[in-house]
Amino acid sequence: MNSKEIKTKYEISKSIENTRKGFEESFEEGTLYNRQTQDKAHLERILHFLNINDGMKILDLGTGTGYLAFPIAGRYPKAEIIGLDIVQQALDKNQEKAVAEGMKNIQFVSYNSLIFPFADEAFDVVITRYALHHFPAIKDTFQEISRVLKPDGMFFLTDPTPNDDDTERLVDAYMQMKKDGHIRFYTKKEWLEVGKLAGLNYVDSFETHIRFPKKKQTALEIDDILNRFDKQVIKGYALEIIDDEIWITERVNNILFQKL
């Protein structure tokens, strides 16, 4: 193993740990995390967009609080849903909730964010929501998604994307202010390229928006953003300070792939 490979593995490991710690803190905040991530209209659109049938085995990658997993399990009691994540604290709470609600078609599994703990061609569908921008080795992740999908299996992702004029990636600099392992947002074109490399063909897509708050840690952090980036780009994200929170609006890619 050469020095570059060692550095890469170290950086990946460090990124995963930052993400784990960041999400543990977010889950403890509870109400703010829910305000940042929940969107009933978007959830319903996803559920109508996915073609789920009885008997399907579905993997919810980066399941978090089970925001997608629980509604799918409830709506399709004859499908099997597995939520996969690196944050054991969230998974334990999810499992308790599943038991309390008598949901026998859902379970939650932890992993190290690199190799999925499943056999080849184990799933009919893989889904992921607001998670992939935290993954430090995105091409490897797509290879894993492809590996665990059955032939003709479907992969659906939903994740924010930078505005077209944000060439310097203001949005990534902003998201990285919260130390939760944010790597980067990807454009639709970039997702299609990564998917193609993993043997995943583009099928369909739609675009949505999300507007959410983040706690303002210090006055300097917002001043840094305002001073570093073009005002027109900042305006495009409708970045606004309200009391002790910073609000931002982001476009969201919702993309469906099929394994070759």
XYZ file of N, CA and C in Angstrom:
780
model
N 0.848 -1.193 0.000
C 0.000 0.000 0.000
C 0.890 1.252 0.000
N 0.683 2.172 -0.962
C 1.517 3.361 -1.020
C 0.963 4.455 -0.100
N 1.732 5.547 0.035
C 1.368 6.615 0.965
C 0.056 7.292 0.582
N -0.222 7.393 -0.721
C -1.458 8.019 -1.179
C -2.662 7.194 -0.752
N -2.560 5.867 -0.867
C -3.647 4.992 -0.464
C -3.883 5.068 1.031
N -2.786 5.139 1.809
C -2.909 5.248 3.255
C -3.616 6.545 3.621
N -3.222 7.651 2.986
C -3.845 8.936 3.247
C -5.318 8.899 2.904
N -5.659 8.281 1.787
C -7.047 8.213 1.365
C -7.872 7.430 2.369
N -7.377 6.301 2.815
C -8.100 5.499 3.787
C -8.255 6.250 5.106
N -7.217 6.977 5.498
C -7.288 7.763 6.732
C -8.340 8.861 6.594
N -8.337 9.560 5.466
C -9.295 10.645 5.247
C -10.722 10.114 5.211
N -10.918 8.961 4.582
C -12.250 8.360 4.539
C -12.717 8.000 5.936
N -11.828 7.376 6.705
C -12.169 6.991 8.071
C -12.516 8.209 8.915
N -11.741 9.273 8.774
C -11.977 10.498 9.533
C -13.307 11.127 9.136
N -13.612 11.138 7.838
C -14.864 11.700 7.354
C -16.060 10.932 7.903
N -15.955 9.601 7.913
C -17.039 8.774 8.437
C -17.277 9.072 9.912
N -16.201 9.215 10.664
C -16.335 9.494 12.094
C -16.936 10.876 12.332
N -16.556 11.863 11.537
C -17.147 13.191 11.650
C -18.638 13.158 11.372
N -19.018 12.387 10.358
C -20.432 12.254 10.022
C -21.197 11.604 11.162
N -20.628 10.530 11.704
C -21.287 9.827 12.811
C -21.509 10.767 14.004
N -20.467 11.496 14.381
C -20.578 12.413 15.520
C -21.568 13.535 15.236
N -21.510 14.069 14.022
C -22.411 15.156 13.657
C -23.864 14.746 13.718
N -24.153 13.536 13.252
C -25.537 13.082 13.266
C -25.997 12.680 14.658
N -25.100 12.193 15.480
C -25.466 11.917 16.870
C -25.917 13.206 17.550
N -25.192 14.294 17.287
C -25.562 15.587 17.862
C -26.877 16.092 17.266
N -27.075 15.893 15.964
C -28.303 16.346 15.312
C -29.516 15.617 15.860
N -29.399 14.303 16.041
C -30.523 13.525 16.549
C -30.872 13.954 17.970
N -29.856 14.340 18.756
C -30.108 14.800 20.116
C -30.867 16.125 20.112
N -30.615 16.947 19.080
C -31.325 18.224 18.980
C -32.804 18.022 18.695
N -33.143 16.908 18.053
C -34.529 16.514 17.858
C -35.322 17.452 16.981
N -35.932 18.479 17.582
C -36.850 19.360 16.866
C -36.180 20.050 15.693
N -34.966 20.589 15.884
C -34.276 21.271 14.792
C -33.977 20.302 13.662
N -33.510 19.098 13.993
C -33.205 18.111 12.956
C -34.458 17.800 12.138
N -35.589 17.649 12.809
C -36.837 17.365 12.100
C -37.233 18.525 11.194
N -37.034 19.744 11.672
C -37.357 20.911 10.849
C -36.450 20.987 9.627
N -35.238 20.499 9.751
C -34.291 20.541 8.644
C -34.591 19.497 7.577
N -35.194 18.387 7.957
C -35.262 17.252 7.042
C -36.669 16.820 6.638
N -37.681 17.189 7.404
C -39.012 16.673 7.115
C -39.757 17.535 6.108
N -40.471 16.884 5.208
C -41.239 17.560 4.161
C -42.308 16.578 3.685
N -43.526 16.727 4.180
C -44.590 15.757 3.880
C -44.925 15.691 2.390
N -44.934 16.847 1.730
C -45.254 16.861 0.303
C -44.197 16.101 -0.498
N -42.929 16.321 -0.147
C -41.849 15.618 -0.829
C -41.930 14.118 -0.562
N -42.198 13.751 0.677
C -42.318 12.336 1.034
C -43.410 11.655 0.211
N -44.567 12.284 0.115
C -45.662 11.696 -0.654
C -45.304 11.570 -2.127
N -44.604 12.552 -2.658
C -44.214 12.486 -4.071
C -43.259 11.325 -4.311
N -42.341 11.116 -3.370
C -41.414 9.989 -3.488
C -42.169 8.661 -3.466
N -43.084 8.516 -2.510
C -43.824 7.266 -2.359
C -44.662 6.963 -3.599
N -45.205 8.000 -4.228
C -45.970 7.788 -5.460
C -45.069 7.513 -6.657
N -43.852 8.044 -6.610
C -42.913 7.886 -7.719
C -42.319 6.477 -7.763
N -42.077 5.909 -6.579
C -41.480 4.575 -6.505
C -42.519 3.506 -6.841
N -42.110 2.540 -7.626
C -43.012 1.451 -8.002
C -42.725 0.243 -7.113
N -43.294 0.257 -5.914
C -43.044 -0.805 -4.939
C -44.180 -1.813 -4.965
N -43.824 -3.089 -4.945
C -44.822 -4.164 -4.990
C -44.620 -5.125 -3.828
N -45.643 -5.922 -3.573
C -45.559 -6.947 -2.528
C -44.377 -7.879 -2.790
N -43.701 -8.259 -1.723
C -42.604 -9.214 -1.842
C -41.261 -8.601 -2.137
N -41.231 -7.309 -2.426
C -39.955 -6.652 -2.709
C -39.103 -6.530 -1.452
N -37.789 -6.586 -1.642
C -36.845 -6.344 -0.567
C -36.172 -5.010 -0.856
N -36.261 -4.078 0.087
C -35.848 -2.694 -0.142
C -34.794 -2.275 0.869
N -33.732 -1.644 0.393
C -32.683 -1.110 1.258
C -32.796 0.403 1.303
N -32.915 0.954 2.526
C -32.920 2.397 2.735
C -31.535 2.788 3.234
N -30.713 3.313 2.324
C -29.313 3.627 2.613
C -29.192 4.983 3.295
N -28.516 5.020 4.461
C -28.447 6.254 5.234
C -29.811 6.576 5.808
N -30.439 5.580 6.404
C -31.844 5.683 6.819
C -32.108 6.746 7.864
N -31.096 7.072 8.708
C -31.311 8.100 9.720
C -32.410 7.713 10.694
N -33.438 8.544 10.781
C -34.566 8.278 11.672
C -35.619 7.372 11.031
N -35.295 6.824 9.859
C -36.266 5.968 9.175
C -37.356 6.753 8.471
N -37.019 7.971 8.061
C -38.013 8.867 7.472
C -38.675 8.267 6.226
N -37.911 7.552 5.420
C -38.481 6.842 4.279
C -38.901 5.419 4.650
N -38.086 4.781 5.465
C -38.291 3.362 5.765
C -39.626 3.078 6.432
N -39.989 3.862 7.425
C -41.229 3.598 8.155
C -42.482 3.775 7.297
N -42.620 4.870 6.538
C -43.812 5.001 5.687
C -43.926 3.894 4.643
N -42.785 3.480 4.083
C -42.813 2.402 3.096
C -43.243 1.093 3.747
N -42.689 0.802 4.923
C -43.058 -0.429 5.635
C -44.534 -0.429 5.997
N -45.049 0.740 6.387
C -46.457 0.824 6.751
C -47.380 0.720 5.560
N -46.983 1.289 4.443
C -47.830 1.289 3.248
C -47.755 -0.032 2.493
N -46.629 -0.732 2.622
C -46.442 -2.000 1.900
C -46.054 -3.093 2.898
N -47.015 -3.597 3.676
C -46.718 -4.569 4.741
C -46.174 -5.905 4.238
N -46.313 -6.185 2.929
C -45.803 -7.436 2.385
C -44.436 -7.261 1.728
N -43.883 -6.054 1.834
C -42.509 -5.806 1.384
C -41.600 -5.863 2.601
N -40.297 -6.114 2.371
C -39.321 -6.156 3.463
C -38.380 -4.967 3.326
N -38.247 -4.188 4.388
C -37.426 -2.987 4.363
C -36.305 -3.101 5.376
N -35.080 -2.785 4.932
C -33.920 -2.747 5.821
C -33.339 -1.337 5.772
N -33.214 -0.707 6.941
C -32.595 0.609 7.042
C -31.137 0.458 7.440
N -30.241 1.033 6.652
C -28.802 0.907 6.880
C -28.212 2.267 7.238
N -27.394 2.313 8.302
C -26.802 3.584 8.713
C -25.571 3.322 9.575
N -24.793 4.396 9.804
C -23.593 4.288 10.644
C -23.847 4.767 12.067
N -25.025 5.349 12.314
C -25.317 5.944 13.619
C -26.160 4.978 14.444
N -25.508 4.247 15.328
C -26.188 3.213 16.106
C -27.301 3.776 16.983
N -27.088 4.968 17.497
C -28.085 5.603 18.357
C -29.426 5.733 17.642
N -29.394 6.190 16.394
C -30.625 6.338 15.625
C -31.244 4.982 15.317
N -30.398 4.002 14.982
C -30.893 2.672 14.647
C -31.580 2.015 15.837
N -31.030 2.197 17.030
C -31.635 1.626 18.233
C -33.028 2.214 18.471
N -33.144 3.533 18.309
C -34.445 4.177 18.487
C -35.431 3.712 17.426
N -34.945 3.548 16.197
C -35.805 3.061 15.119
C -36.329 1.667 15.420
N -35.444 0.789 15.911
C -35.849 -0.576 16.206
C -36.879 -0.608 17.332
N -36.685 0.239 18.327
C -37.660 0.335 19.415
C -39.024 0.785 18.887
N -39.002 1.740 17.988
C -40.241 2.234 17.396
C -40.933 1.134 16.587
N -40.150 0.374 15.802
C -40.715 -0.711 14.994
C -41.393 -1.756 15.874
N -40.747 -2.101 16.972
C -41.318 -3.094 17.902
C -42.588 -2.542 18.546
N -42.517 -1.284 18.995
C -43.665 -0.657 19.661
C -44.876 -0.578 18.744
N -44.638 -0.378 17.441
C -45.735 -0.253 16.482
C -46.080 -1.576 15.809
N -45.414 -2.642 16.234
C -45.722 -3.967 15.701
C -45.392 -4.139 14.232
N -44.365 -3.446 13.766
C -43.978 -3.521 12.358
C -42.930 -4.625 12.200
N -43.347 -5.736 11.639
C -42.473 -6.899 11.526
C -41.732 -6.983 10.192
N -42.018 -6.070 9.285
C -41.393 -6.111 7.959
C -40.272 -5.089 7.812
N -39.743 -4.599 8.943
C -38.681 -3.601 8.893
C -37.630 -3.918 9.946
N -36.373 -3.727 9.579
C -35.274 -3.901 10.532
C -34.178 -2.899 10.201
N -33.280 -2.694 11.165
C -32.238 -1.686 10.997
C -30.870 -2.286 11.277
N -29.914 -1.960 10.400
C -28.584 -2.571 10.423
C -27.524 -1.472 10.391
N -26.456 -1.634 11.178
C -25.353 -0.685 11.170
C -24.203 -1.217 10.313
N -23.343 -0.292 9.854
C -22.167 -0.675 9.052
C -21.147 0.436 9.130
N -20.029 0.270 8.440
C -18.933 1.239 8.556
C -18.900 2.264 7.426
N -19.938 2.281 6.581
C -20.075 3.253 5.492
C -19.197 2.954 4.272
N -18.621 1.773 4.207
C -17.829 1.411 3.035
C -18.409 0.184 2.333
N -18.391 -0.953 3.000
C -18.905 -2.182 2.410
C -20.262 -2.518 3.026
N -21.279 -2.691 2.190
C -22.596 -3.043 2.697
C -22.575 -4.490 3.203
N -23.161 -4.774 4.358
C -23.131 -6.131 4.931
C -24.220 -7.035 4.361
N -24.282 -7.104 3.025
C -25.306 -7.901 2.355
C -24.698 -8.663 1.181
N -25.348 -9.753 0.818
C -24.901 -10.566 -0.318
C -25.172 -9.855 -1.638
N -24.505 -10.293 -2.677
C -24.764 -9.774 -4.021
C -26.233 -10.006 -4.398
N -26.795 -9.037 -5.133
C -28.144 -9.153 -5.688
C -29.188 -9.486 -4.613
N -29.081 -8.809 -3.473
C -29.981 -9.078 -2.349
C -31.262 -8.249 -2.384
N -31.266 -7.130 -3.138
C -32.387 -6.194 -3.053
C -33.019 -5.912 -4.414
N -34.328 -5.665 -4.373
C -35.064 -5.239 -5.566
C -34.941 -3.735 -5.767
N -34.863 -3.002 -4.656
C -34.818 -1.533 -4.698
C -33.852 -1.022 -3.632
N -33.058 -0.015 -4.000
C -32.249 0.727 -3.028
C -32.699 2.177 -3.101
N -32.949 2.779 -1.936
C -33.358 4.173 -1.887
C -32.438 4.919 -0.924
N -32.287 6.226 -1.133
C -31.504 7.038 -0.202
C -31.968 8.477 -0.298
N -32.121 9.125 0.853
C -32.622 10.500 0.901
C -31.718 11.355 1.778
N -31.214 12.453 1.203
C -30.414 13.440 1.914
C -29.245 12.808 2.671
N -28.579 11.860 2.045
C -27.477 11.168 2.708
C -26.199 11.153 1.886
N -26.305 11.037 0.579
C -25.121 10.777 -0.239
C -24.088 11.889 -0.217
N -24.483 13.110 0.112
C -23.482 14.190 0.154
C -22.516 14.025 1.327
N -22.782 13.059 2.206
C -21.867 12.766 3.311
C -20.895 11.621 2.984
N -21.086 10.962 1.853
C -20.303 9.760 1.562
C -18.950 10.145 0.960
N -17.847 9.726 1.587
C -16.515 10.178 1.160
C -15.959 9.474 -0.075
N -16.526 8.331 -0.448
C -16.031 7.593 -1.621
C -17.239 7.232 -2.480
N -17.785 8.238 -3.172
C -19.092 8.095 -3.817
C -19.085 7.046 -4.931
N -17.991 6.930 -5.676
C -17.926 5.927 -6.738
C -17.959 4.517 -6.152
N -17.258 4.324 -5.049
C -17.283 3.021 -4.379
C -18.681 2.714 -3.842
N -19.353 3.740 -3.321
C -20.716 3.556 -2.809
C -21.651 3.127 -3.924
N -21.523 3.743 -5.093
C -22.376 3.355 -6.224
C -22.081 1.921 -6.670
N -20.823 1.513 -6.592
C -20.488 0.132 -6.932
C -21.154 -0.832 -5.954
N -21.183 -0.463 -4.674
C -21.840 -1.285 -3.667
C -23.359 -1.342 -3.908
N -23.939 -0.203 -4.263
C -25.370 -0.168 -4.572
C -25.670 -1.120 -5.731
N -24.857 -1.030 -6.769
C -25.046 -1.901 -7.928
C -24.855 -3.369 -7.548
N -23.879 -3.640 -6.700
C -23.597 -5.026 -6.302
C -24.781 -5.679 -5.592
N -25.418 -4.942 -4.684
C -26.492 -5.549 -3.890
C -27.847 -5.518 -4.601
N -27.927 -4.828 -5.736
C -29.171 -4.809 -6.501
C -29.293 -6.040 -7.390
N -30.505 -6.549 -7.498
C -30.780 -7.627 -8.437
C -30.739 -7.080 -9.862
N -30.535 -7.923 -10.856
C -30.619 -7.454 -12.245
C -31.971 -6.775 -12.495
N -31.940 -5.636 -13.150
C -33.118 -4.808 -13.402
C -33.637 -4.122 -12.143
N -32.922 -4.250 -11.025
C -33.322 -3.579 -9.792
C -33.229 -2.070 -9.927
N -33.966 -1.350 -9.074
C -34.059 0.096 -9.167
C -33.323 0.783 -8.010
N -32.703 1.907 -8.332
C -32.032 2.733 -7.329
C -32.571 4.148 -7.424
N -33.069 4.663 -6.292
C -33.614 6.015 -6.258
C -32.844 6.852 -5.247
N -32.373 8.022 -5.696
C -31.683 8.944 -4.798
C -32.373 10.290 -4.811
N -32.376 10.941 -3.669
C -32.805 12.330 -3.575
C -31.782 13.066 -2.735
N -31.215 14.144 -3.302
C -30.141 14.864 -2.634
C -30.068 16.277 -3.211
N -29.770 17.281 -2.374
C -29.656 18.652 -2.882
C -28.575 18.786 -3.944
N -28.702 19.837 -4.750
C -27.766 20.082 -5.842
C -27.414 21.564 -5.882
N -26.201 21.923 -6.301
C -25.842 23.346 -6.368
C -26.616 24.069 -7.469
N -26.845 25.355 -7.288
C -27.443 26.161 -8.346
C -26.488 26.245 -9.531
N -27.038 26.490 -10.705
C -26.229 26.482 -11.927
C -25.116 27.527 -11.911
N -25.362 28.676 -11.254
C -24.353 29.743 -11.262
C -23.381 29.646 -10.086
N -23.529 28.606 -9.280
C -22.668 28.456 -8.100
C -21.407 27.668 -8.459
N -20.586 28.256 -9.312
C -19.395 27.565 -9.804
C -18.323 27.411 -8.738
N -18.324 28.287 -7.738
C -17.335 28.203 -6.666
C -17.849 27.396 -5.472
N -19.041 26.855 -5.587
C -19.635 25.979 -4.568
C -19.806 26.659 -3.213
N -20.500 27.789 -3.238
C -20.930 28.432 -2.002
C -21.690 27.440 -1.130
N -22.566 26.665 -1.745
C -23.437 25.780 -0.970
C -22.637 24.743 -0.189
N -21.554 24.239 -0.769
C -20.726 23.270 -0.042
C -19.984 23.938 1.112
N -19.469 25.145 0.873
C -18.785 25.880 1.947
C -19.747 26.147 3.100
N -20.972 26.488 2.758
C -21.987 26.746 3.784
C -22.304 25.478 4.572
N -22.532 24.378 3.868
C -22.893 23.131 4.541
C -21.753 22.598 5.405
N -20.534 22.867 5.002
C -19.378 22.372 5.759
C -19.141 23.144 7.056
N -19.869 24.246 7.248
C -19.779 24.963 8.520
C -20.281 24.096 9.669
N -21.245 23.241 9.371
C -21.704 22.284 10.373
C -20.819 21.055 10.268
N -20.136 20.716 11.326
C -19.129 19.655 11.283
C -19.782 18.268 11.331
N -20.477 17.930 10.238
C -21.144 16.625 10.197
C -20.695 15.783 9.013
N -19.515 16.106 8.469
C -18.967 15.278 7.411
C -19.496 15.562 6.019
N -20.114 16.734 5.818
C -20.577 17.067 4.462
C -19.384 17.081 3.503
N -19.519 16.354 2.394
C -18.465 16.324 1.371
C -18.802 17.312 0.257
N -19.878 17.039 -0.475
C -20.288 17.930 -1.552
C -21.643 17.504 -2.091
N -22.321 18.467 -2.716
C -23.523 18.174 -3.475
C -23.126 17.933 -4.931
N -23.913 17.147 -5.638
C -23.617 16.795 -7.021
C -24.713 17.300 -7.955
N -24.322 17.607 -9.174
C -25.297 17.975 -10.194
C -25.926 16.709 -10.771
N -27.016 16.880 -11.479
C -27.661 15.730 -12.123
C -26.701 15.058 -13.095
N -25.968 15.865 -13.863
C -25.011 15.310 -14.815
C -23.972 14.448 -14.107
N -23.482 14.918 -12.959
C -22.487 14.153 -12.207
C -23.072 12.839 -11.699
N -24.315 12.866 -11.222
C -24.940 11.623 -10.764
C -25.062 10.615 -11.903
N -25.442 11.097 -13.070
C -25.609 10.180 -14.204
C -24.274 9.562 -14.608
N -23.210 10.344 -14.523
C -21.879 9.827 -14.868
C -21.429 8.759 -13.869
N -21.631 9.022 -12.580
C -21.256 8.047 -11.550
C -22.109 6.789 -11.684
N -23.390 6.979 -11.953
C -24.281 5.834 -12.138
C -23.860 4.960 -13.305
N -23.493 5.587 -14.410
C -23.079 4.833 -15.593
C -21.866 3.967 -15.305
N -20.912 4.507 -14.547
C -19.709 3.755 -14.196
C -20.040 2.508 -13.383
N -21.133 2.571 -12.631
C -21.532 1.456 -11.778
C -22.553 0.535 -12.445
N -22.834 0.776 -13.724
C -23.789 -0.069 -14.431
C -25.228 0.258 -14.095
N -25.489 1.530 -13.757
C -26.842 1.969 -13.418
C -27.319 2.955 -14.478
N -28.391 2.614 -15.154
C -28.925 3.442 -16.227
C -29.965 4.431 -15.709
N -29.916 5.657 -16.212
C -30.912 6.673 -15.872
C -32.273 6.269 -16.416
N -33.312 6.428 -15.573
C -34.680 6.099 -15.977
C -35.563 7.337 -16.007
N -35.589 8.079 -14.888
C -36.506 9.221 -14.777
C -36.049 10.106 -13.627
N -36.595 11.323 -13.561
C -36.220 12.220 -12.479
C -37.247 13.331 -12.322
N -37.191 13.998 -11.198
C -37.948 15.236 -10.994
C -37.157 16.107 -10.025
N -37.455 17.392 -10.009
C -36.729 18.321 -9.146
C -37.668 18.932 -8.120
N -37.179 19.086 -6.895
C -37.928 19.742 -5.830
C -37.021 20.771 -5.164
N -37.519 21.396 -4.108
C -36.737 22.359 -3.346
C -36.895 22.081 -1.856
N -35.905 22.468 -1.098
C -35.985 22.383 0.356
C -35.476 23.687 0.946
N -36.205 24.204 1.932
C -35.757 25.393 2.663
C -35.680 25.001 4.130
N -34.511 25.208 4.731
C -34.328 24.710 6.093
C -33.402 25.621 6.900
N -33.492 25.541 8.235
C -32.672 26.377 9.108
C -31.432 25.667 9.624
N -30.444 26.441 9.986
C -29.260 25.963 10.684
C -28.940 26.959 11.794
N -28.588 26.458 12.950
C -28.234 27.341 14.050
C -27.016 28.186 13.682
N -27.089 29.489 13.933
C -25.966 30.384 13.670
C -25.010 30.300 14.855
N -23.846 29.707 14.640
C -22.890 29.517 15.727
C -22.254 30.836 16.163
N -21.747 31.585 15.188
C -21.125 32.876 15.481
C -21.464 33.858 14.366
N -21.308 35.118 14.653
C -21.555 36.134 13.619
C -20.538 36.019 12.500
N -19.353 35.518 12.824
C -18.284 35.445 11.836
C -18.593 34.467 10.718
N -19.306 33.381 11.021
C -19.524 32.376 9.991
C -20.366 32.912 8.841
N -21.413 33.678 9.150
C -22.239 34.229 8.076
C -21.503 35.367 7.371
N -20.715 36.160 8.138
C -19.925 37.221 7.514
C -18.925 36.635 6.527
N -18.366 35.497 6.872
C -17.407 34.837 5.993
C -18.059 34.479 4.663
N -19.264 33.912 4.727
C -19.990 33.556 3.507
C -20.324 34.806 2.699
N -20.841 35.828 3.359
C -21.251 37.049 2.668
C -20.079 37.750 1.992
N -18.900 37.642 2.589
C -17.725 38.324 2.042
C -17.006 37.516 0.963
N -17.099 36.197 1.033
C -16.327 35.339 0.131
C -16.994 35.124 -1.225
N -18.333 35.196 -1.267
C -19.024 34.776 -2.484
C -19.846 35.901 -3.108
N -20.057 35.749 -4.393
C -20.805 36.727 -5.171
C -22.214 36.903 -4.606
N -22.646 38.158 -4.485
C -23.952 38.452 -3.887
C -25.100 37.842 -4.678
N -24.952 37.746 -6.002
C -26.012 37.179 -6.826
C -26.166 35.682 -6.548
N -25.038 35.008 -6.326
C -25.073 33.582 -6.006
C -25.740 33.378 -4.642
N -25.370 34.214 -3.676
C -25.978 34.144 -2.345
C -27.482 34.365 -2.441
N -27.883 35.341 -3.247
C -29.305 35.641 -3.430
C -30.045 34.449 -4.020
N -29.373 33.705 -4.888
C -30.003 32.553 -5.528
C -30.417 31.467 -4.553
N -29.733 31.405 -3.400
C -30.093 30.434 -2.373
C -31.047 31.021 -1.322
N -31.446 32.272 -1.526
C -32.358 32.957 -0.594
C -31.850 32.842 0.837
N -30.541 33.015 1.014
C -29.931 32.910 2.332
C -30.394 34.085 3.196
N -30.901 33.757 4.394
C -31.510 34.774 5.245
C -31.267 34.444 6.721
N -30.963 35.472 7.516
C -30.795 35.296 8.956
C -32.099 35.678 9.653
N -32.656 34.748 10.426
C -33.872 35.003 11.201
C -33.576 34.625 12.644
N -33.483 35.648 13.495
C -33.117 35.453 14.894
C -31.754 34.756 14.977
N -31.693 33.583 15.601
C -30.403 32.898 15.749
C -30.235 31.769 14.737
N -30.989 31.835 13.631
C -30.922 30.781 12.605
C -30.602 31.363 11.239
N -29.924 30.561 10.439
C -29.663 30.898 9.038
C -30.538 29.989 8.181
N -31.303 30.574 7.284
C -32.176 29.802 6.399
C -31.613 29.831 4.980
N -31.749 28.704 4.293
C -31.253 28.601 2.926
C -32.212 27.715 2.117
N -32.356 28.020 0.844
C -33.190 27.217 -0.057
C -32.294 26.509 -1.063
N -32.486 25.208 -1.212
C -31.673 24.413 -2.138
C -32.562 23.614 -3.078
N -32.129 23.512 -4.310
C -32.772 22.609 -5.266
C -32.413 21.179 -4.884
N -33.289 20.248 -5.236
C -33.076 18.845 -4.888
C -33.274 17.958 -6.115
N -32.261 17.142 -6.410
C -32.379 16.133 -7.459
C -33.089 14.896 -6.913
N -34.031 14.369 -7.679
C -34.692 13.102 -7.368
C -34.551 12.229 -8.611
N -33.685 11.223 -8.543
C -33.289 10.492 -9.742
C -33.488 8.995 -9.566
N -34.058 8.366 -10.576
C -34.273 6.915 -10.583
C -33.361 6.252 -11.597
N -32.648 5.220 -11.149
C -31.768 4.428 -12.008
C -32.252 2.975 -12.034
N -31.804 2.259 -13.045
C -32.054 0.812 -13.113
C -30.749 0.099 -13.426
N -30.526 -0.998 -12.698
C -29.313 -1.776 -12.918
C -29.392 -2.490 -14.257
N -28.321 -2.437 -14.996
C -28.265 -3.096 -16.301
C -28.392 -4.614 -16.171
